[in-house]
PDB file of C-alpha atoms and ligand atoms in Angstrom:
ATOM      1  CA  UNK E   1     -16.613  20.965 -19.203  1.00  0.00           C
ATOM      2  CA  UNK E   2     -14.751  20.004 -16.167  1.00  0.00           C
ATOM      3  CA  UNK E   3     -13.242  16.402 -16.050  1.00  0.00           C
ATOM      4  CA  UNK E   4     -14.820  14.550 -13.230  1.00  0.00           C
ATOM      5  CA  UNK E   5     -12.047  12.763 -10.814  1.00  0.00           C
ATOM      6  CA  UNK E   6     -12.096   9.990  -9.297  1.00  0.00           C
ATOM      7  CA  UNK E   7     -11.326   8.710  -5.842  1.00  0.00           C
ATOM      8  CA  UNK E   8      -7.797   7.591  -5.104  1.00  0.00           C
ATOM      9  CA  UNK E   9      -7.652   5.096  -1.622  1.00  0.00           C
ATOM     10  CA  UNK E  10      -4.757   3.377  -1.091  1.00  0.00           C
ATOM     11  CA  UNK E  11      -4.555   0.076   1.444  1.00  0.00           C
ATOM     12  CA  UNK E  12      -1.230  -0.088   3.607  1.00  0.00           C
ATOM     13  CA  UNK E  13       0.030  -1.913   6.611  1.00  0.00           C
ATOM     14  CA  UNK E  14       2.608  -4.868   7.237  1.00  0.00           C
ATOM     15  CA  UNK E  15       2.584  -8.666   6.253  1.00  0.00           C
ATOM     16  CA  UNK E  16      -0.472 -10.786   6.592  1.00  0.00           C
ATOM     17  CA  UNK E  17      -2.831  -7.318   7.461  1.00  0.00           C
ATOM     18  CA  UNK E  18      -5.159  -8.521   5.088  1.00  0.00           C
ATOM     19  CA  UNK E  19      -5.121  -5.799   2.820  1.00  0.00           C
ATOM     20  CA  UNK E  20      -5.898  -7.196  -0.824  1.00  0.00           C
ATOM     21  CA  UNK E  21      -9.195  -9.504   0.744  1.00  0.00           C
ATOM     22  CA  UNK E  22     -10.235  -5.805   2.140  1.00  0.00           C
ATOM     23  CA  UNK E  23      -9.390  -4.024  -1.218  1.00  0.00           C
ATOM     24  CA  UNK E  24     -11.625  -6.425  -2.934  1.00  0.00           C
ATOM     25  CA  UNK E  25     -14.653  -6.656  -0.322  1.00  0.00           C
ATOM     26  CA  UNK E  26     -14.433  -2.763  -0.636  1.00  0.00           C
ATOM     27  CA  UNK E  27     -14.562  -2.872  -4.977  1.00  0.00           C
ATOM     28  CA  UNK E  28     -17.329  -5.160  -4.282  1.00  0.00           C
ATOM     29  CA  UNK E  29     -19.550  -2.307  -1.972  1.00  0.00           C
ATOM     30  CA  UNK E  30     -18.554   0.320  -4.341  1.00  0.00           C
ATOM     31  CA  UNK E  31     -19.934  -1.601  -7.316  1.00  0.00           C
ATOM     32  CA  UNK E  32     -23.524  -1.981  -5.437  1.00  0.00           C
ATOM     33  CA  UNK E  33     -23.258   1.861  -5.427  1.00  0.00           C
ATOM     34  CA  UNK E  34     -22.796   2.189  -9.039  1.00  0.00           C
ATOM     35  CA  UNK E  35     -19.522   3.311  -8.667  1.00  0.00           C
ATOM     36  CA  UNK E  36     -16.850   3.188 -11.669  1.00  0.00           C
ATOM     37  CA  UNK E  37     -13.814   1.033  -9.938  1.00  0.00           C
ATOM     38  CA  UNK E  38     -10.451  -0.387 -10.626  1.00  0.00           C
ATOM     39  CA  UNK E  39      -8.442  -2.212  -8.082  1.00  0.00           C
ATOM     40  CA  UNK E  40      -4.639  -2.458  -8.476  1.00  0.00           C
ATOM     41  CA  UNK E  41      -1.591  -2.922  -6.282  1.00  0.00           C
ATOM     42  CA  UNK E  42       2.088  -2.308  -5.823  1.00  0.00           C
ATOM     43  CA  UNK E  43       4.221  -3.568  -6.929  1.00  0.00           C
ATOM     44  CA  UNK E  44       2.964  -4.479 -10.055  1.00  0.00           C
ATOM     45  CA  UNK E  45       0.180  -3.480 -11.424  1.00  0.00           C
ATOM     46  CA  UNK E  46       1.170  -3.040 -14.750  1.00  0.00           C
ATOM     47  CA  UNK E  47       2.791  -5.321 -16.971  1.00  0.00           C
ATOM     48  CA  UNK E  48       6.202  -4.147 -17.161  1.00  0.00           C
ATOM     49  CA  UNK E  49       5.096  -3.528 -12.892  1.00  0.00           C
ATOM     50  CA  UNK E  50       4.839  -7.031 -12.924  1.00  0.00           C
ATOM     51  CA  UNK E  51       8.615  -7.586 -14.164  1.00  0.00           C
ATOM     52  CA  UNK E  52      10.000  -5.278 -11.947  1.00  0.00           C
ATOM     53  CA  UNK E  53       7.259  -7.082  -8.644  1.00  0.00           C
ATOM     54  CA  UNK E  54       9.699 -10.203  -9.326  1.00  0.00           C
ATOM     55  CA  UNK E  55      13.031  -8.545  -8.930  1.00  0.00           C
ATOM     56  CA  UNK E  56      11.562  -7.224  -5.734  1.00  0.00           C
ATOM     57  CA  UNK E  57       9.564  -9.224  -3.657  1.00  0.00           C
ATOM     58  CA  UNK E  58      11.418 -12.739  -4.804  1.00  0.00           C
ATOM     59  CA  UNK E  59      14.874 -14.333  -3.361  1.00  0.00           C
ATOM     60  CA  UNK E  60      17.660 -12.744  -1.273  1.00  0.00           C
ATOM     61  CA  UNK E  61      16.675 -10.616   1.256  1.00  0.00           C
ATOM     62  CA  UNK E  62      19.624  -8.589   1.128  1.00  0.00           C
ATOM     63  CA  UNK E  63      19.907  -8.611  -2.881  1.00  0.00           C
ATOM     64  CA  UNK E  64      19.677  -4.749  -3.109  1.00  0.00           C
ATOM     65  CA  UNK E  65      21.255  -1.662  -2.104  1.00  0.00           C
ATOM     66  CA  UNK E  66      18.175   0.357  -0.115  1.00  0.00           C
ATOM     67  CA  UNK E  67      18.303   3.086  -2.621  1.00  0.00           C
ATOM     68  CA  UNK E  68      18.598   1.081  -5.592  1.00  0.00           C
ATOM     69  CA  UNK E  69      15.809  -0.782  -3.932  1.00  0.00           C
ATOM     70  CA  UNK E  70      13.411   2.710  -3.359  1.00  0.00           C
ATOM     71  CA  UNK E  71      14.331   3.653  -6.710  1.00  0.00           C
ATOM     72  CA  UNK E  72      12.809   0.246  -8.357  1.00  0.00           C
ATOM     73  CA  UNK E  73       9.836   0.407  -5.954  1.00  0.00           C
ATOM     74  CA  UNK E  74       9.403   4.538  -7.949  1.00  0.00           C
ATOM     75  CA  UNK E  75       9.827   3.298 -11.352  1.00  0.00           C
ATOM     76  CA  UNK E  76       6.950   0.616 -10.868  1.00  0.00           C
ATOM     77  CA  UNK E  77       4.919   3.738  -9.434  1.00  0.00           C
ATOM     78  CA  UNK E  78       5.784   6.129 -12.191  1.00  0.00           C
ATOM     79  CA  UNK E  79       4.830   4.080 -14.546  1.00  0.00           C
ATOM     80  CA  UNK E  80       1.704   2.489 -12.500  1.00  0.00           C
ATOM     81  CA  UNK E  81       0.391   6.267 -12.128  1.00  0.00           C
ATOM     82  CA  UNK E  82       1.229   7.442 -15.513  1.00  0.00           C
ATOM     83  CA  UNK E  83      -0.492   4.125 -17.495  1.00  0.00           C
ATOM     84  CA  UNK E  84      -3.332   3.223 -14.853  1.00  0.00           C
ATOM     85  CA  UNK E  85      -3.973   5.329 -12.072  1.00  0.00           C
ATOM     86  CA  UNK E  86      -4.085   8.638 -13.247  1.00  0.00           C
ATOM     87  CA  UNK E  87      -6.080   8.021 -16.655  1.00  0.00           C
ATOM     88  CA  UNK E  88      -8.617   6.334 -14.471  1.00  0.00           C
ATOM     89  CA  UNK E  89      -9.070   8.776 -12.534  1.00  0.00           C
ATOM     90  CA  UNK E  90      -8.982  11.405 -14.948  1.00  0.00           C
ATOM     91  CA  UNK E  91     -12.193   9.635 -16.531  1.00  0.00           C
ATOM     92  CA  UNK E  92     -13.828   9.530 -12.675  1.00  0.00           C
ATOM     93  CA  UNK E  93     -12.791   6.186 -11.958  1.00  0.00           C
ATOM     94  CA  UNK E  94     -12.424   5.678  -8.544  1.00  0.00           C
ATOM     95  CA  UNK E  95      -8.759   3.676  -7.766  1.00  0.00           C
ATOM     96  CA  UNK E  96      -8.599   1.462  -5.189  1.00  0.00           C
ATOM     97  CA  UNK E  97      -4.376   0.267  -4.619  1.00  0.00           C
ATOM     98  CA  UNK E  98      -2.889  -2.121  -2.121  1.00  0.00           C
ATOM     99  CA  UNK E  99      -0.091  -0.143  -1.284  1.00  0.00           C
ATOM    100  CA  UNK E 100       1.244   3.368  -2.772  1.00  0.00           C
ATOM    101  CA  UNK E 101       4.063   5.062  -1.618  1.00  0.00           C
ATOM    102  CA  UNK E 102       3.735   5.345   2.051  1.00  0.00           C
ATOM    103  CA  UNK E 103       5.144   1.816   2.040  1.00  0.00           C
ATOM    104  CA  UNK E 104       8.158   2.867   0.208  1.00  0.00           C
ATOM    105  CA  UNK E 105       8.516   5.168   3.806  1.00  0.00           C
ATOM    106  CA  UNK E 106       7.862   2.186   5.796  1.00  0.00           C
ATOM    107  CA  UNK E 107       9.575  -0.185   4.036  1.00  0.00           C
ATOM    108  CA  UNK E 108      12.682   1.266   2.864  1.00  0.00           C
ATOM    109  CA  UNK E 109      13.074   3.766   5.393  1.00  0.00           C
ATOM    110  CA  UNK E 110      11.879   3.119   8.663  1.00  0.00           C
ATOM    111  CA  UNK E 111      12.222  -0.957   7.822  1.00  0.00           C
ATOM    112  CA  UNK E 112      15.783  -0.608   7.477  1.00  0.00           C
ATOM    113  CA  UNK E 113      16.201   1.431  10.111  1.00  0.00           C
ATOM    114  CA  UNK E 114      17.099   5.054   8.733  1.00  0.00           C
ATOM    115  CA  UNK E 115      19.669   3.642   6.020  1.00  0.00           C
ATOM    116  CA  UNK E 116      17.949   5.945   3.224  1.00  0.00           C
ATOM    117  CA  UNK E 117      17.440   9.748   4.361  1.00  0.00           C
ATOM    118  CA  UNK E 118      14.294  10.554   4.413  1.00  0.00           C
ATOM    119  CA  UNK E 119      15.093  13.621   2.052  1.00  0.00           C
ATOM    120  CA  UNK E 120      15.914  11.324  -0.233  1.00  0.00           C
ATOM    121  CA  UNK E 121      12.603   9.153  -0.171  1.00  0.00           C
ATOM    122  CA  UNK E 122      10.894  12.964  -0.358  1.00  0.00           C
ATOM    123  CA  UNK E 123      12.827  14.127  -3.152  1.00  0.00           C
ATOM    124  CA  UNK E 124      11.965  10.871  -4.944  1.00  0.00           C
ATOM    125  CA  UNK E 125       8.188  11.099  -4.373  1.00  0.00           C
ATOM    126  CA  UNK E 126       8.297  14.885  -5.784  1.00  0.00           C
ATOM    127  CA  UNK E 127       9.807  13.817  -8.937  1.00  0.00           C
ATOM    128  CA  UNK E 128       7.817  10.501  -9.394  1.00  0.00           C
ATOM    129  CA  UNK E 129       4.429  11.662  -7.585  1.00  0.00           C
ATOM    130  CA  UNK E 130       4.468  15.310  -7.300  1.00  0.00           C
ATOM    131  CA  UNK E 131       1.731  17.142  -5.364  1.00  0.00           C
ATOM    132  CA  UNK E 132      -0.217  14.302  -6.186  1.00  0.00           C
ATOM    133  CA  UNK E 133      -1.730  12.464  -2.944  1.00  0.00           C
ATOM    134  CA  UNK E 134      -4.482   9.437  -2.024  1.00  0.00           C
ATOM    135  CA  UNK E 135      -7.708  11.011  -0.708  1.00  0.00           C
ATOM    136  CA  UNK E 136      -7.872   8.328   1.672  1.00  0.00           C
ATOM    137  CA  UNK E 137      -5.192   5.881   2.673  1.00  0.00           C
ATOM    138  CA  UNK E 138      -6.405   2.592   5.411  1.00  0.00           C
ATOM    139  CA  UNK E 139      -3.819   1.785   7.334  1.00  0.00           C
ATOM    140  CA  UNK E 140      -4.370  -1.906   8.603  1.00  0.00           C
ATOM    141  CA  UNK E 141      -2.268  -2.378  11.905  1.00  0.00           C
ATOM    142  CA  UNK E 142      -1.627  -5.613  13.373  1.00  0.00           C
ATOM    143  CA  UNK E 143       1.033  -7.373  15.317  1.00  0.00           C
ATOM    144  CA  UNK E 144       4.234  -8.081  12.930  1.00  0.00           C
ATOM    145  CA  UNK E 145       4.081 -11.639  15.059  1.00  0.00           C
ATOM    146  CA  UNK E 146       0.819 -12.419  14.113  1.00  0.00           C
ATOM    147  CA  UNK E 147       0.831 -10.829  10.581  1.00  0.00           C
ATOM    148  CA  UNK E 148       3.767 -12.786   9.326  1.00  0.00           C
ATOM    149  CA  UNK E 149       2.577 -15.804  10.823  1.00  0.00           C
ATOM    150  CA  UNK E 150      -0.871 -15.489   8.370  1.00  0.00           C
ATOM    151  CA  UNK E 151       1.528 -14.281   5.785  1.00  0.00           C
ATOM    152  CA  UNK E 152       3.662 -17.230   5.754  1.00  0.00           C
ATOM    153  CA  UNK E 153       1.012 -19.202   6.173  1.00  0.00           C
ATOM    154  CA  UNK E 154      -0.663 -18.200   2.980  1.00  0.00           C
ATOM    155  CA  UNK E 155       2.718 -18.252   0.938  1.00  0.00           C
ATOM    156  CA  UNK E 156       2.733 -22.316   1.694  1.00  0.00           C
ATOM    157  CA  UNK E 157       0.479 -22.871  -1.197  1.00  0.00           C
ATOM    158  CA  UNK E 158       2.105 -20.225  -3.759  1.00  0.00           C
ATOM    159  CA  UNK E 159       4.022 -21.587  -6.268  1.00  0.00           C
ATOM    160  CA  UNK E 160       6.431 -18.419  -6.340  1.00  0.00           C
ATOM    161  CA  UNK E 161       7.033 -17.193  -2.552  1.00  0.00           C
ATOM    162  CA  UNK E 162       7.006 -13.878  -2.858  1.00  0.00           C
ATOM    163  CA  UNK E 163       8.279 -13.563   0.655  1.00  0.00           C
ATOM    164  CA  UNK E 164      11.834 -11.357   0.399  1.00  0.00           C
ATOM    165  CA  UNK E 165      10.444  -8.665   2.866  1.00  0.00           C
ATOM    166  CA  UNK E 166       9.138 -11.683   5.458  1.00  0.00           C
ATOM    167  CA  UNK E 167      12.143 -13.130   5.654  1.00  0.00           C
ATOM    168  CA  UNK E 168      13.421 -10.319   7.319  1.00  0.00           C
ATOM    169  CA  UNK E 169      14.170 -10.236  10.820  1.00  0.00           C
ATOM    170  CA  UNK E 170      11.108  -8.874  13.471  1.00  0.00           C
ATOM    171  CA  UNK E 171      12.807  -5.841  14.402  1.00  0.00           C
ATOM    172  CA  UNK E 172      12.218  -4.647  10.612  1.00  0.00           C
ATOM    173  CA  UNK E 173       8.968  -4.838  10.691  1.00  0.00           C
ATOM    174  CA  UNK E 174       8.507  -3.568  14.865  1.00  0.00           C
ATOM    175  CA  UNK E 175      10.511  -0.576  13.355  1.00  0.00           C
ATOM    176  CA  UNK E 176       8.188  -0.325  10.246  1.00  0.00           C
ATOM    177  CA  UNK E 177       5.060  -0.783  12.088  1.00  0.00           C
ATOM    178  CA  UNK E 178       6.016   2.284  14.087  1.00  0.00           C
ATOM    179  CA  UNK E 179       6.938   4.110  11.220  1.00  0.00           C
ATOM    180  CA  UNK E 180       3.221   3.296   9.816  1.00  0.00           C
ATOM    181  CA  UNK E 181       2.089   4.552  12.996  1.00  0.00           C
ATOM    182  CA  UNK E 182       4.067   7.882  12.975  1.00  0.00           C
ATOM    183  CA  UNK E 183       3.043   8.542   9.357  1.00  0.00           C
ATOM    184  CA  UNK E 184      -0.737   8.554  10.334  1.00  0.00           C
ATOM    185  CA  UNK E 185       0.021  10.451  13.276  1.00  0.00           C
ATOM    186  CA  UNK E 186       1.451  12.948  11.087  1.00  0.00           C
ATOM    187  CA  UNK E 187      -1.272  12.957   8.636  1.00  0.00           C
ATOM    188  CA  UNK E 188      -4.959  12.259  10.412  1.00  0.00           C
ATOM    189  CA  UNK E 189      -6.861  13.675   7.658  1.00  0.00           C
ATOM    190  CA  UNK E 190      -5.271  11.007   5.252  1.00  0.00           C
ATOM    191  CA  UNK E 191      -5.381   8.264   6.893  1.00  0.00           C
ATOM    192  CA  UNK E 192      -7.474   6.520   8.742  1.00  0.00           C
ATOM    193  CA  UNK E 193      -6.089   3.720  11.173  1.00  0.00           C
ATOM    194  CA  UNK E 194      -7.873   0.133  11.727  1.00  0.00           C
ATOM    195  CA  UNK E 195      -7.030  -3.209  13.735  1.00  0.00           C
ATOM    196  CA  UNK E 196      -6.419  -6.013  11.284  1.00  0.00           C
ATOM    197  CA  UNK E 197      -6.871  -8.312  14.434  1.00  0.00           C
ATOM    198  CA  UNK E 198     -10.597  -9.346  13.915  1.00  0.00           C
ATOM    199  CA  UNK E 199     -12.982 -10.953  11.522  1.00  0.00           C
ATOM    200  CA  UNK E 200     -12.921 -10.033   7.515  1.00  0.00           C
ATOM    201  CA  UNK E 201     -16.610  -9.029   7.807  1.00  0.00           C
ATOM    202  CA  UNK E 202     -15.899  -6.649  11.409  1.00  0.00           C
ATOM    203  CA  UNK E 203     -12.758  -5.250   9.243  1.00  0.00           C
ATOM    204  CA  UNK E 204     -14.992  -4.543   6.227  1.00  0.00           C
ATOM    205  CA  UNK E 205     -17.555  -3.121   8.313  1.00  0.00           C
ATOM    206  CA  UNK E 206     -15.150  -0.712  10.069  1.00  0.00           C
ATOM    207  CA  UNK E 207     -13.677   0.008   6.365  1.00  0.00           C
ATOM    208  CA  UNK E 208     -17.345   0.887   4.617  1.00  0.00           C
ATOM    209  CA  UNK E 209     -18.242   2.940   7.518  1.00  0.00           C
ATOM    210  CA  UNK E 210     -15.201   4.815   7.074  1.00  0.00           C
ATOM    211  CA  UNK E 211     -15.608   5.308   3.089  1.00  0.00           C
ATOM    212  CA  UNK E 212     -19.600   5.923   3.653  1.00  0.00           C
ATOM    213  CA  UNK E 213     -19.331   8.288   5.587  1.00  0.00           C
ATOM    214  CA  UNK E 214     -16.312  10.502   3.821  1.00  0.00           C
ATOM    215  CA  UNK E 215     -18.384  10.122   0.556  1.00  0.00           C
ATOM    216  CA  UNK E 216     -21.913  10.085   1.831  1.00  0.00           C
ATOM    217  CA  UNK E 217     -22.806   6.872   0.280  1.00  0.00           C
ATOM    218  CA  UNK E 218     -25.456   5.158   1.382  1.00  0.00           C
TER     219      UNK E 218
HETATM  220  P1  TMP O 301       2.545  -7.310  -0.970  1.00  0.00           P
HETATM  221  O1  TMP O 301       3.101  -8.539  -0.378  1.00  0.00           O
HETATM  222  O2  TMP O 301       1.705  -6.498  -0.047  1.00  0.00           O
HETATM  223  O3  TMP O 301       1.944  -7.518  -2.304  1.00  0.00           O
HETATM  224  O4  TMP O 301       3.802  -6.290  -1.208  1.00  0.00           O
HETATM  225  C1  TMP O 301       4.938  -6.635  -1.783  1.00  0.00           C
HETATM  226  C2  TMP O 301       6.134  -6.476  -0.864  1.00  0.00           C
HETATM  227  O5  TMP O 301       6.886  -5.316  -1.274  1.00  0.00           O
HETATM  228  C3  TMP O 301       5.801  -6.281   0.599  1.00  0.00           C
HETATM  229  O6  TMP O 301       6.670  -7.125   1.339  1.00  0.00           O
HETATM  230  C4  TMP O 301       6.119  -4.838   0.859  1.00  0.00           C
HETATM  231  C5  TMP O 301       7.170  -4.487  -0.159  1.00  0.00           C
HETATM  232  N1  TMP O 301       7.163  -3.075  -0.598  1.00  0.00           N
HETATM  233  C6  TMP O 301       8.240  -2.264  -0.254  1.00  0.00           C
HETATM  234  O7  TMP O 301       9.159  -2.689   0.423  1.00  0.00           O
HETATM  235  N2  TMP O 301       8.245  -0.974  -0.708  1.00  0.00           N
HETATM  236  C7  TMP O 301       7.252  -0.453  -1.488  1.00  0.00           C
HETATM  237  O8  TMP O 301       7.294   0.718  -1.884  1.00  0.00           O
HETATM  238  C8  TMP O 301       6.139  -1.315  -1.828  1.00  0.00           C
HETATM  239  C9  TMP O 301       5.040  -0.788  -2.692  1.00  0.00           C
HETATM  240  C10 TMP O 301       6.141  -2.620  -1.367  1.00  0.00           C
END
């Protein structure tokens, strides 16, 4: 008997896209469809994820090397895929994650302008990852301006501001934006590219159109 898989789509973008309100509008439609879902995130969705989702998104800006940084951001995916993703999948689960690795790319590569080779963000996903991809990744683009404004906006009324990557300077996340942009160039099967710059219900229409029609759900 062959195991049935699940559906892997991964949410991506910059600050403030609204990525985890989509994530869970989108669990929400699957569910009316009778469809097995989890919804998870990086970093930190597992427990020792959520450890490691402190050291990272929490105080100095400028706390880590980049590649000590890239390799942190791995280990919480290794052990994200190994203990939640792929088991749920394996058992047809369909996994729905606010962020995967393309934001390592964006983040630690383009972000910080070329400081890590990209070889070395490659040979990183082959060991951690393998051939192993998302079926479908939504990239949410908006204007880093507006984005971190929302962002910042909603980290007022946290009582831990997870805000080490907004405190970074615009140009990182012009540069990262681009990088987002190049990536889905690259791969227009993968990804599928929407404007974060309208309504939540517009956004979610755009994003169950999208998943509708690649799954011919009704
Ligand atoms: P979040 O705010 O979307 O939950 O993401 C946490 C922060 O971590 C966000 O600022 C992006 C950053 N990040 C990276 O820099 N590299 C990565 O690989 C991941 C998954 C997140």
């Amino acid at each position: 008997m062959s195991i049935k898989q699940g559906i892997f789509i991964t949410f991506e973008g910059g600050e403030g896209t609204g990525k985890s309100t989509q994530l869970s509008l989108l669990a929400n439609y699957l569910n009316t469809q009778n469809i097995n879902n989890i919804t998870t995130k990086e970093p930190g969705g597992t427990a020792v994820g959520q450890e490691l989702r402190k050291l990272l998104v929490c105080g100095d800006k400028d706390k880590f090397d980049p590649i000590a940084e890239a390799l942190l951001y791995y280990a919480d995916r290794r052990i994200h895929l190994t203990d939640k993703i792929w088991p749920a999948l394996n058992n047809g689960t369909w996994v729905l994650s606010d962020r995967f690795a393309d934001s390592t790319m964006a983040y630690q590569y383009y972000g910080y302008n070329k400081r890590v080779a990209k070889d070395v963000l490659q040979h990183l996903y082959a060991i951690t990852v393998g051939n192993f991809k998302p079926d479908l990744t939504i990239l949410l683009d908006i204007d880093p301006q507006i984005g971190l404004a929302r962002s910042l906006k909603k980290a007022e009324n946290m009582e831990i501001k997870e805000t080490r990557f907004e405190s970074r300077e615009l140009e990182f996340h012009n540069s990262m934006r681009t990088g987002y942009l190049e990536m889905a160039e690259l791969e227009p099967k993968r990804f599928v590219l929407l404007n974060a710059n309208q309504s939540i219900e517009s956004l979610h229409q755009e994003i169950i159109n999208v998943v509708k029609e690649r799954y011919k759900l009704s």
